[in-house]
CSV table of N, CA and C in Angstrom, one decimal:
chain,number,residue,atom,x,y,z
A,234,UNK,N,-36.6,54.1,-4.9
A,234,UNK,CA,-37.5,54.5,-3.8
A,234,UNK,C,-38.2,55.8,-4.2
A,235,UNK,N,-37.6,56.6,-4.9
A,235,UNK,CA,-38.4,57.7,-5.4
A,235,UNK,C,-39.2,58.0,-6.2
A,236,UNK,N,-39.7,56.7,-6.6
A,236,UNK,CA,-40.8,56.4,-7.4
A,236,UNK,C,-42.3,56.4,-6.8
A,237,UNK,N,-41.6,56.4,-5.6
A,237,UNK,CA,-42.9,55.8,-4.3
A,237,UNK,C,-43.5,57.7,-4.0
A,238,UNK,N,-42.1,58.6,-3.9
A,238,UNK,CA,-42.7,59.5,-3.0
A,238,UNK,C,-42.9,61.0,-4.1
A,239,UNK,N,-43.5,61.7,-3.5
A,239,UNK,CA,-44.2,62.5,-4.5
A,239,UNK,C,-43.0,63.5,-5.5
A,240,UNK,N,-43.4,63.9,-6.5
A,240,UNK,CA,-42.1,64.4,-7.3
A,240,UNK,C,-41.8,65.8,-6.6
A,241,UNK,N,-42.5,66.3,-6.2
A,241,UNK,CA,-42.1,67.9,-5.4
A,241,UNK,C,-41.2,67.6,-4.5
A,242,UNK,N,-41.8,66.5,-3.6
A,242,UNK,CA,-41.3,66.0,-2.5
A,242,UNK,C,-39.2,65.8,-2.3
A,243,UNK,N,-39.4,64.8,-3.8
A,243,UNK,CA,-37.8,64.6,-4.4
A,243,UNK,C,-37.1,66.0,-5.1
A,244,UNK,N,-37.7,66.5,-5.2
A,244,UNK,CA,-37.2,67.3,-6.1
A,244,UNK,C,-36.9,68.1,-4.7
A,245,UNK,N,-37.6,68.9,-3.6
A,245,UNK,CA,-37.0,69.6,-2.4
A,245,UNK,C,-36.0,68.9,-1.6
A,246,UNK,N,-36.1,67.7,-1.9
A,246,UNK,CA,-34.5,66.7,-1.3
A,246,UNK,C,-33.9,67.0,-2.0
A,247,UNK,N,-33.9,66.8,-3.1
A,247,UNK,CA,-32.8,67.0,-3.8
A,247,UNK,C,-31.6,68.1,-3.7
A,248,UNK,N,-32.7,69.3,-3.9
A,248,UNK,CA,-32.4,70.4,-3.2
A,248,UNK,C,-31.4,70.7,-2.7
A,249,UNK,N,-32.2,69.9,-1.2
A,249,UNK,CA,-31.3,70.1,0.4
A,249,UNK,C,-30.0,69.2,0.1
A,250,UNK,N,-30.1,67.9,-0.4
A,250,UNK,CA,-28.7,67.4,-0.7
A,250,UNK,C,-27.6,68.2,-1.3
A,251,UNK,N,-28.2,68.7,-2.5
A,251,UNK,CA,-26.9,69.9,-3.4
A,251,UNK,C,-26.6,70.6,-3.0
A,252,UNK,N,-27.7,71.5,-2.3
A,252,UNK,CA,-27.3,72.6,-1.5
A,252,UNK,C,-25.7,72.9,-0.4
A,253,UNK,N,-26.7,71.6,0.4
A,253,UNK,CA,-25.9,71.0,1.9
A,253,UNK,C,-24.1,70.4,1.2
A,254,UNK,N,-24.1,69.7,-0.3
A,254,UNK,CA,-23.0,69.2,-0.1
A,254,UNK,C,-22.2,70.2,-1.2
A,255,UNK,N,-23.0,71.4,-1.8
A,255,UNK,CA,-21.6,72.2,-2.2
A,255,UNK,C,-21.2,73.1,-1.7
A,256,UNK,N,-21.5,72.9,0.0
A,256,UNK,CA,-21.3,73.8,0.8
A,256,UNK,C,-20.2,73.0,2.0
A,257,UNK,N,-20.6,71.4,1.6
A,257,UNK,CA,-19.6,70.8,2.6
A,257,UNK,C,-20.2,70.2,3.8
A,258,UNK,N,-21.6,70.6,4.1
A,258,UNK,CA,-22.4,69.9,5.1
A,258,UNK,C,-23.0,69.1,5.3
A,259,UNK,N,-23.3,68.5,6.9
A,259,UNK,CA,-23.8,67.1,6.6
A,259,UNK,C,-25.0,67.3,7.2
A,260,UNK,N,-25.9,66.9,6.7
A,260,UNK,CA,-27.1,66.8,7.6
A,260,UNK,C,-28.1,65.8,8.5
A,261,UNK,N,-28.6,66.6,9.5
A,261,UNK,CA,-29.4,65.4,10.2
A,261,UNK,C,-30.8,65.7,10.3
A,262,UNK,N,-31.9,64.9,10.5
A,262,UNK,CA,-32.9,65.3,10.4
A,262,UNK,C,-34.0,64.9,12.2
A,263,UNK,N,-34.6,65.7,12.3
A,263,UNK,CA,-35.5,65.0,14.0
A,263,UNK,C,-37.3,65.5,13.6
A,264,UNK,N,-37.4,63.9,13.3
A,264,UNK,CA,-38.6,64.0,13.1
A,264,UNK,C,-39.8,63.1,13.7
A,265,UNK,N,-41.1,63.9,13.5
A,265,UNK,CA,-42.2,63.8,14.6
A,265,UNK,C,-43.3,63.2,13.8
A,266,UNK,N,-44.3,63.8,13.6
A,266,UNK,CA,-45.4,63.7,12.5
A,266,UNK,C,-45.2,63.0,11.2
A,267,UNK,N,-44.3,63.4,10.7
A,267,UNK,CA,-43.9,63.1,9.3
A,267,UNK,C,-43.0,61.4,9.7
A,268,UNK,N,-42.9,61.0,10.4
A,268,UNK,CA,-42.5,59.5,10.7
A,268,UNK,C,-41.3,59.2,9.9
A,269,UNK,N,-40.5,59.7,9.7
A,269,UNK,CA,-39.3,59.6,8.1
A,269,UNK,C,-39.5,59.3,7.2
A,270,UNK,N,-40.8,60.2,7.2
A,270,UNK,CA,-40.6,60.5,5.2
A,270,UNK,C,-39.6,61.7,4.5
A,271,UNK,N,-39.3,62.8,5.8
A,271,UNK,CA,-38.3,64.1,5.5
A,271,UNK,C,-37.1,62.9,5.2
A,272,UNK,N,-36.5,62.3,5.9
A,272,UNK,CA,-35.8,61.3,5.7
A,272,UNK,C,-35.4,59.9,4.7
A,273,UNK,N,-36.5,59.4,4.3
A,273,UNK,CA,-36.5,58.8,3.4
A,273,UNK,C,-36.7,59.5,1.7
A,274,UNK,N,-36.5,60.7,1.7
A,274,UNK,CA,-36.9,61.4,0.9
A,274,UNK,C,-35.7,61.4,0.6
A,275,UNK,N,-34.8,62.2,1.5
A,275,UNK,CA,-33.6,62.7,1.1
A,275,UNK,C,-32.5,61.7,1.2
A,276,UNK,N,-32.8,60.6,1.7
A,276,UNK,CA,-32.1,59.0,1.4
A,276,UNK,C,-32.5,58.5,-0.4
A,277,UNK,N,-33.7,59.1,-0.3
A,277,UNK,CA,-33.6,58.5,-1.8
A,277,UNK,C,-32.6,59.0,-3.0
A,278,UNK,N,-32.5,60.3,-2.4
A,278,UNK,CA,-31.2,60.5,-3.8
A,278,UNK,C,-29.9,59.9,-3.5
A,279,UNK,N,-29.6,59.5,-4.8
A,279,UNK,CA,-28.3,58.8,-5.1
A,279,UNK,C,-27.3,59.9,-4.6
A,280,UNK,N,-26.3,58.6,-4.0
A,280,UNK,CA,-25.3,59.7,-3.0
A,280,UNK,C,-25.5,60.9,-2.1
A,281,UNK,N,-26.8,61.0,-1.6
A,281,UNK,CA,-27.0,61.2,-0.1
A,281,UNK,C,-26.2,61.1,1.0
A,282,UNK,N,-25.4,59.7,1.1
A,282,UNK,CA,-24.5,59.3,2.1
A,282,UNK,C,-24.0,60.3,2.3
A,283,UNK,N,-22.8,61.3,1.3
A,283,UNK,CA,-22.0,62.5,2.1
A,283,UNK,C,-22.5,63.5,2.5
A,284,UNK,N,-23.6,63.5,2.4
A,284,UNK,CA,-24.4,64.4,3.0
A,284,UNK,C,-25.2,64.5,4.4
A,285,UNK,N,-26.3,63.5,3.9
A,285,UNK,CA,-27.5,62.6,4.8
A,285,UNK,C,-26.6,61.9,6.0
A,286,UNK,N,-26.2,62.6,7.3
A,286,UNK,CA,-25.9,61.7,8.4
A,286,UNK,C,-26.9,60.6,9.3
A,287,UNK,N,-28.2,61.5,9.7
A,287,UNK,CA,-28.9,60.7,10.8
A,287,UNK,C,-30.0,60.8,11.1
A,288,UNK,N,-31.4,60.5,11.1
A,288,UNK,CA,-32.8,60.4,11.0
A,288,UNK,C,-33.2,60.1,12.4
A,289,UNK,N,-33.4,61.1,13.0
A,289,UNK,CA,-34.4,60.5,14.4
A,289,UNK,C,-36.0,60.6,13.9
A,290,UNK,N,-36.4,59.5,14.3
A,290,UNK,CA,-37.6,59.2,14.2
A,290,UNK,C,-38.6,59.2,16.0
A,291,UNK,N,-38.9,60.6,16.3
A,291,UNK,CA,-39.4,60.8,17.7
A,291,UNK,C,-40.8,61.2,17.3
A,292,UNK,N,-41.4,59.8,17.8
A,292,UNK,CA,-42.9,60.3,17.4
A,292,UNK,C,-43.5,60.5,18.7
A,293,UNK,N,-43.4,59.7,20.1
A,293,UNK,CA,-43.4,59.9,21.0
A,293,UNK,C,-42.8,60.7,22.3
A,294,UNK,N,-43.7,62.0,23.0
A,294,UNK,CA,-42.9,62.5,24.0
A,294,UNK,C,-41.8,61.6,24.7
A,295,UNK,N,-41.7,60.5,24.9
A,295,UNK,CA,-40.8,59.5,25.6
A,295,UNK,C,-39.5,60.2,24.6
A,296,UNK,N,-39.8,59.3,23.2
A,296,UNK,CA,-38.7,59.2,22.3
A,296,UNK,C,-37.9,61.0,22.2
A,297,UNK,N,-38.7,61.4,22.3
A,297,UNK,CA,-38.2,63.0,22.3
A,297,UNK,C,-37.5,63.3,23.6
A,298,UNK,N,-37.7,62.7,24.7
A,298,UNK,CA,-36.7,63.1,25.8
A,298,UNK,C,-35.6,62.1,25.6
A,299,UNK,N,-35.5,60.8,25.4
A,299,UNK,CA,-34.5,59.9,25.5
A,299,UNK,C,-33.8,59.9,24.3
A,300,UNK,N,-34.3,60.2,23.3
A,300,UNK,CA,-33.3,60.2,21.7
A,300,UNK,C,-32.9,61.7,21.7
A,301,UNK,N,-33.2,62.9,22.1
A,301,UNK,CA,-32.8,64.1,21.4
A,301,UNK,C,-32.9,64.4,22.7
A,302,UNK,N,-33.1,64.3,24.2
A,302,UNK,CA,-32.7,65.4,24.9
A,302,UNK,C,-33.7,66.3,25.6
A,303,UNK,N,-35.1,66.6,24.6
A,303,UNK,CA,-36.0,67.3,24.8
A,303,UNK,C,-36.1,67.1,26.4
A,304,UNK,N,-36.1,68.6,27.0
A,304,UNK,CA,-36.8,68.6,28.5
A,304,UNK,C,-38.0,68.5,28.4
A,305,UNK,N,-38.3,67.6,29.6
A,305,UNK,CA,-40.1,66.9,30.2
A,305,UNK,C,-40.7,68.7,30.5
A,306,UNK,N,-40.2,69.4,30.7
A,306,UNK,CA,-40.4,70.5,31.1
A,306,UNK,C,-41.4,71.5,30.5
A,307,UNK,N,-40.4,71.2,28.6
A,307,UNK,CA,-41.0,72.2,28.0
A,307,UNK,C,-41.7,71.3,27.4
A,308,UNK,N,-42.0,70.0,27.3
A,308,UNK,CA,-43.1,68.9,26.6
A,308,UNK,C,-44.3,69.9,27.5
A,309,UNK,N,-44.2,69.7,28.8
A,309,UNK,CA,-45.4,70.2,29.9
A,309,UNK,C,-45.7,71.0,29.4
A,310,UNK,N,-45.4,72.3,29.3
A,310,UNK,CA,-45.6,73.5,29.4
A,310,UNK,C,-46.2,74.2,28.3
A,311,UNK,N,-45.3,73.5,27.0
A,311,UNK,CA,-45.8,74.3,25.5
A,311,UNK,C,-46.4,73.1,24.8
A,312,UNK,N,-46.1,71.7,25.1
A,312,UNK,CA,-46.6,70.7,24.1
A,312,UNK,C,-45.6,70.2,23.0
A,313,UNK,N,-46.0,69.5,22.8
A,313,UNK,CA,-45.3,68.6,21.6
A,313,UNK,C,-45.0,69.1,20.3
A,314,UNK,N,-46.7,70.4,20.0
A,314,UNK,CA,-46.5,71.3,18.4
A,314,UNK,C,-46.1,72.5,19.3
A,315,UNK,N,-44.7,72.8,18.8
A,315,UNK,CA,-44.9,74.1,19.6
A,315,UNK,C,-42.9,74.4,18.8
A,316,UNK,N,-43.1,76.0,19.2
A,316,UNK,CA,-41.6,76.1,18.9
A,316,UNK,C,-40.5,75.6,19.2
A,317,UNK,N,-41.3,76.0,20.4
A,317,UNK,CA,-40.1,75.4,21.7
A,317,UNK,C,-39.5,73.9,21.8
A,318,UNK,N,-40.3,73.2,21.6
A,318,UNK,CA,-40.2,71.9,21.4
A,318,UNK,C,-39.7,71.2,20.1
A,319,UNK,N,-39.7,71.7,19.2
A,319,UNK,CA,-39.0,72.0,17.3
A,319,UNK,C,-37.6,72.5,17.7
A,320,UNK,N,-37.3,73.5,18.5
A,320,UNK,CA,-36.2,74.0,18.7
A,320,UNK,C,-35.1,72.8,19.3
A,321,UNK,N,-36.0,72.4,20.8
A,321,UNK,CA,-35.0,71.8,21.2
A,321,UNK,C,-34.7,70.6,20.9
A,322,UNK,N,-36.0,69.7,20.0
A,322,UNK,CA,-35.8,68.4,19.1
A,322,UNK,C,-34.6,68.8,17.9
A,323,UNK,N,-34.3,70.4,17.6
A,323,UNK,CA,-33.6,70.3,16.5
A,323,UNK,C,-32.1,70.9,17.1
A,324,UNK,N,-31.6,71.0,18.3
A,324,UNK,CA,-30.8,71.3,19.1
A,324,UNK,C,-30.5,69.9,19.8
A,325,UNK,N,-31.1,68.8,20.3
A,325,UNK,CA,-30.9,67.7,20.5
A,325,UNK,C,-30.6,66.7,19.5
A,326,UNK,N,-31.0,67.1,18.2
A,326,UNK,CA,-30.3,65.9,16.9
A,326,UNK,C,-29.0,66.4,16.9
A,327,UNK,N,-28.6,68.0,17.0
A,327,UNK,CA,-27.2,67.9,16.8
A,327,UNK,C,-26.2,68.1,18.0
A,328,UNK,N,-26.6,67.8,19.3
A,328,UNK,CA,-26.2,67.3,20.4
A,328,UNK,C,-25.8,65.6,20.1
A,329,UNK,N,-26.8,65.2,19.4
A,329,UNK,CA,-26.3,63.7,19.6
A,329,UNK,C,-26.1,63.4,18.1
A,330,UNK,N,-25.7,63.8,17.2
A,330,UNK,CA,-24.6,63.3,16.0
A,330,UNK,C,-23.8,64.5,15.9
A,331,UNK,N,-22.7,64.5,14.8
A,331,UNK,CA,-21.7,65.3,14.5
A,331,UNK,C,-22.0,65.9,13.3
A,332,UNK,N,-23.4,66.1,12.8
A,332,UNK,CA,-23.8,67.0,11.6
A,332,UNK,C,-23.9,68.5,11.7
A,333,UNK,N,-23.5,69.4,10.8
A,333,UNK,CA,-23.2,70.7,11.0
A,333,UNK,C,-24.9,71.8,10.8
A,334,UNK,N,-25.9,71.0,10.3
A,334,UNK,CA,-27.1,71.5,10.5
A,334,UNK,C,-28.5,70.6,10.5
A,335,UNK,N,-29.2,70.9,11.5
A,335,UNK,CA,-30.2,69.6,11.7
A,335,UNK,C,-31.5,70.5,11.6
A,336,UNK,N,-32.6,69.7,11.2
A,336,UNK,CA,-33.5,70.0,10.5
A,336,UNK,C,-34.7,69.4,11.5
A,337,UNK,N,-35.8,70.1,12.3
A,337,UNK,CA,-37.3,69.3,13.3
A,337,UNK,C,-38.1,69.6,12.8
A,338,UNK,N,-38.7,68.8,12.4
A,338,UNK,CA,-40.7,68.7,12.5
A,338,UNK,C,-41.3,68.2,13.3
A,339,UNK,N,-42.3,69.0,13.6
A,339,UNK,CA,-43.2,68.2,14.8
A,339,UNK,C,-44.8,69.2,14.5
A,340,UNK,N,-45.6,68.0,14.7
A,340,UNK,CA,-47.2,68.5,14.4
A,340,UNK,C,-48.1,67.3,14.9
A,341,UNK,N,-49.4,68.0,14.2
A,341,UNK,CA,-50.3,67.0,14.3
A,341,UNK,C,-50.8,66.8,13.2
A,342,UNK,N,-50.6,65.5,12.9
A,342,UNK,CA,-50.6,64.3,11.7
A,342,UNK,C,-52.9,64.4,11.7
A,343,UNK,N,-53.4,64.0,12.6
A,343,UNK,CA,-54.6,63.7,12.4
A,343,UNK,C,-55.0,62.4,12.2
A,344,UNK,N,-56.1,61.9,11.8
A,344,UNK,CA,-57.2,62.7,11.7
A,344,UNK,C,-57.6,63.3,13.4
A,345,UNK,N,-57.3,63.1,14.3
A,345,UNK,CA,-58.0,63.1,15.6
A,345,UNK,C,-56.8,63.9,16.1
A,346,UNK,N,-56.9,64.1,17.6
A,346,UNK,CA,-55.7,65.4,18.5
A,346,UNK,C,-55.5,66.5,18.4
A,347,UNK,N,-56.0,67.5,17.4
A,347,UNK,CA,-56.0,68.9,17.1
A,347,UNK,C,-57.1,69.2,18.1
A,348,UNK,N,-57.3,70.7,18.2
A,348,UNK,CA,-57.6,71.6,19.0
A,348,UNK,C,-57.5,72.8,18.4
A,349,UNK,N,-58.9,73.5,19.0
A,349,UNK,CA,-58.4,75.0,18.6
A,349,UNK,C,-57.7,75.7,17.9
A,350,UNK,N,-56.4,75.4,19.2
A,350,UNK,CA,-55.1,76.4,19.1
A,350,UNK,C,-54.2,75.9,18.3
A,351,UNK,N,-54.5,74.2,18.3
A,351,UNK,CA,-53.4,73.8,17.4
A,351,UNK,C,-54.2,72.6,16.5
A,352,UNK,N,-55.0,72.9,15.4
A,352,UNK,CA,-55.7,72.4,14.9
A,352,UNK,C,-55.2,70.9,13.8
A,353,UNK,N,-55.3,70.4,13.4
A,353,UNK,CA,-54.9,68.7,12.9
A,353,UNK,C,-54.3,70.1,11.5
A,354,UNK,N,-53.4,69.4,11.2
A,354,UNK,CA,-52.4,70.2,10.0
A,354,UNK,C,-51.7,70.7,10.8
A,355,UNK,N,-51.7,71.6,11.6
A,355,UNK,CA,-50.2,72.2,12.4
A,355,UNK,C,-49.2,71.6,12.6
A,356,UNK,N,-48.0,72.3,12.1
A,356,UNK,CA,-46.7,71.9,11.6
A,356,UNK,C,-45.8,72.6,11.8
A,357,UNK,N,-44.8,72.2,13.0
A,357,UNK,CA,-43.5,73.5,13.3
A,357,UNK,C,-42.1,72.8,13.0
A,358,UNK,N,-41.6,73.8,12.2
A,358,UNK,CA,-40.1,73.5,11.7
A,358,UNK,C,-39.0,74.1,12.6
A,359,UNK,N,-38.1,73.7,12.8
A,359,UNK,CA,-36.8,74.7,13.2
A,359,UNK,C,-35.5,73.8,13.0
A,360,UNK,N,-34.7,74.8,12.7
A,360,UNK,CA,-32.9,74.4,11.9
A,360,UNK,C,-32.4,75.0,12.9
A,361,UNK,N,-30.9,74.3,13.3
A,361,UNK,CA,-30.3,74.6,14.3
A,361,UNK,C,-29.0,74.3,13.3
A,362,UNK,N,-28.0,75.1,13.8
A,362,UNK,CA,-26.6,75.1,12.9
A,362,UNK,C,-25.5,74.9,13.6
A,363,UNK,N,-24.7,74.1,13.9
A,363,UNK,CA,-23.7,73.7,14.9
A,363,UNK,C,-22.9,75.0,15.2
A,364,UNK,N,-22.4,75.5,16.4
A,364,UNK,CA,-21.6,76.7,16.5
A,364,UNK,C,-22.4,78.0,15.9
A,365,UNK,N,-23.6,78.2,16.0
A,365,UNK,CA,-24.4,79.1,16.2
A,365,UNK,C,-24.8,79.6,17.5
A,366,UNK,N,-25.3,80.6,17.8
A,366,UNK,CA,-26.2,81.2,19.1
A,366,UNK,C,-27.6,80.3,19.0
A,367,UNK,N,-27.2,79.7,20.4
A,367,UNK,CA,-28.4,78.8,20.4
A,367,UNK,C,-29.4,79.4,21.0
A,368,UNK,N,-29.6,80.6,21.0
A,368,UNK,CA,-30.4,81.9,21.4
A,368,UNK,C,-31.3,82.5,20.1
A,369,UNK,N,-30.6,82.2,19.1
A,369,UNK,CA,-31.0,82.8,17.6
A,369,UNK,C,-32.0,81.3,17.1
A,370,UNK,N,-32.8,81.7,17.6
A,370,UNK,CA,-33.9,80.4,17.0
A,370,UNK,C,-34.6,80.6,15.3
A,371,UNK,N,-34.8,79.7,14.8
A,371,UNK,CA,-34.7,79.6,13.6
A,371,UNK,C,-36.0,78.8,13.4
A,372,UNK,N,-37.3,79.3,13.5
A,372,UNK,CA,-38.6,78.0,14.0
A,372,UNK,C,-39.8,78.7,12.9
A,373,UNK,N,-40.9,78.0,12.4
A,373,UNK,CA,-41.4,78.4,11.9
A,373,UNK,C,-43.1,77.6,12.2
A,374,UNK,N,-44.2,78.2,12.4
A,374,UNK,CA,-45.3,77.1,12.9
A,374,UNK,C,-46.3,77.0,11.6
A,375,UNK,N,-47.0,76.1,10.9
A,375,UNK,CA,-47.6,76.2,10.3
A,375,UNK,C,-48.8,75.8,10.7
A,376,UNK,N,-50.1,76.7,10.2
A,376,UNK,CA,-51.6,75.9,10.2
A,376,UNK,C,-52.3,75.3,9.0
């Protein structure tokens, strides 16, 4: 499969797999824009499994309240690209599996739905760490 996806791309899974498993951790991923390619990425390395637990694929506000948890609240309020909404998509993947750190993206894919303020390429990440301060946000937005 990793023939298919770009070599930087494999090579940053890769990464996160070594990383995550000589540390003992398992990871989950909740993703938006990127439709499981973060996921298929890091499935593609051999022996992934002890690492790689669970791929939400929430491309839809729906999917983001009913698979991860996401409050209709803060969909309203901040939107879909937003921290707030990265945080709690990445606080909701590890609400609903038993992975010790989960990884959100959420953006706008394009070509069309950007805006101003949040222009087509905008891209917000946040990592949430099981038995952390879920106060200590970890989010990052990209334009």
């Amino acid at each position: 499969m990793d023939d298919a996806l770009p070599v930087e791309l494999v090579d940053a899974a890769r990464r996160v797999i070594d990383e995550n498993r000589a540390k003992g951790r398992r990871v989950a991923v909740a993703e938006s824009c990127t439709g499981g390619l973060v996921s298929a990425a890091l499935t593609s390395i051999s022996g992934s499994s002890d690492v790689f637990e669970v791929g939400f694929i929430t491309y839809s506000n729906e999917a983001k309240m009913s698979a991860l948890g996401v409050d209709s609240n803060i969909l309203e309020t901040f939107g879909a690209v937003s921290i707030a909404t990265a945080w709690a998509m990445a606080q909701g993947t590890l609400d609903h599996s038993t992975a010790d750190v989960s990884v959100s993206i959420t953006g706008i894919a394009g070509p069309d739905g950007g805006s101003e303020k949040k222009p087509v390429g905008t891209v917000v990440f946040a990592r949430a760490r099981r038995g952390s301060d879920p106060d200590d946000i970890i989010a990052d937005i990209k334009y």
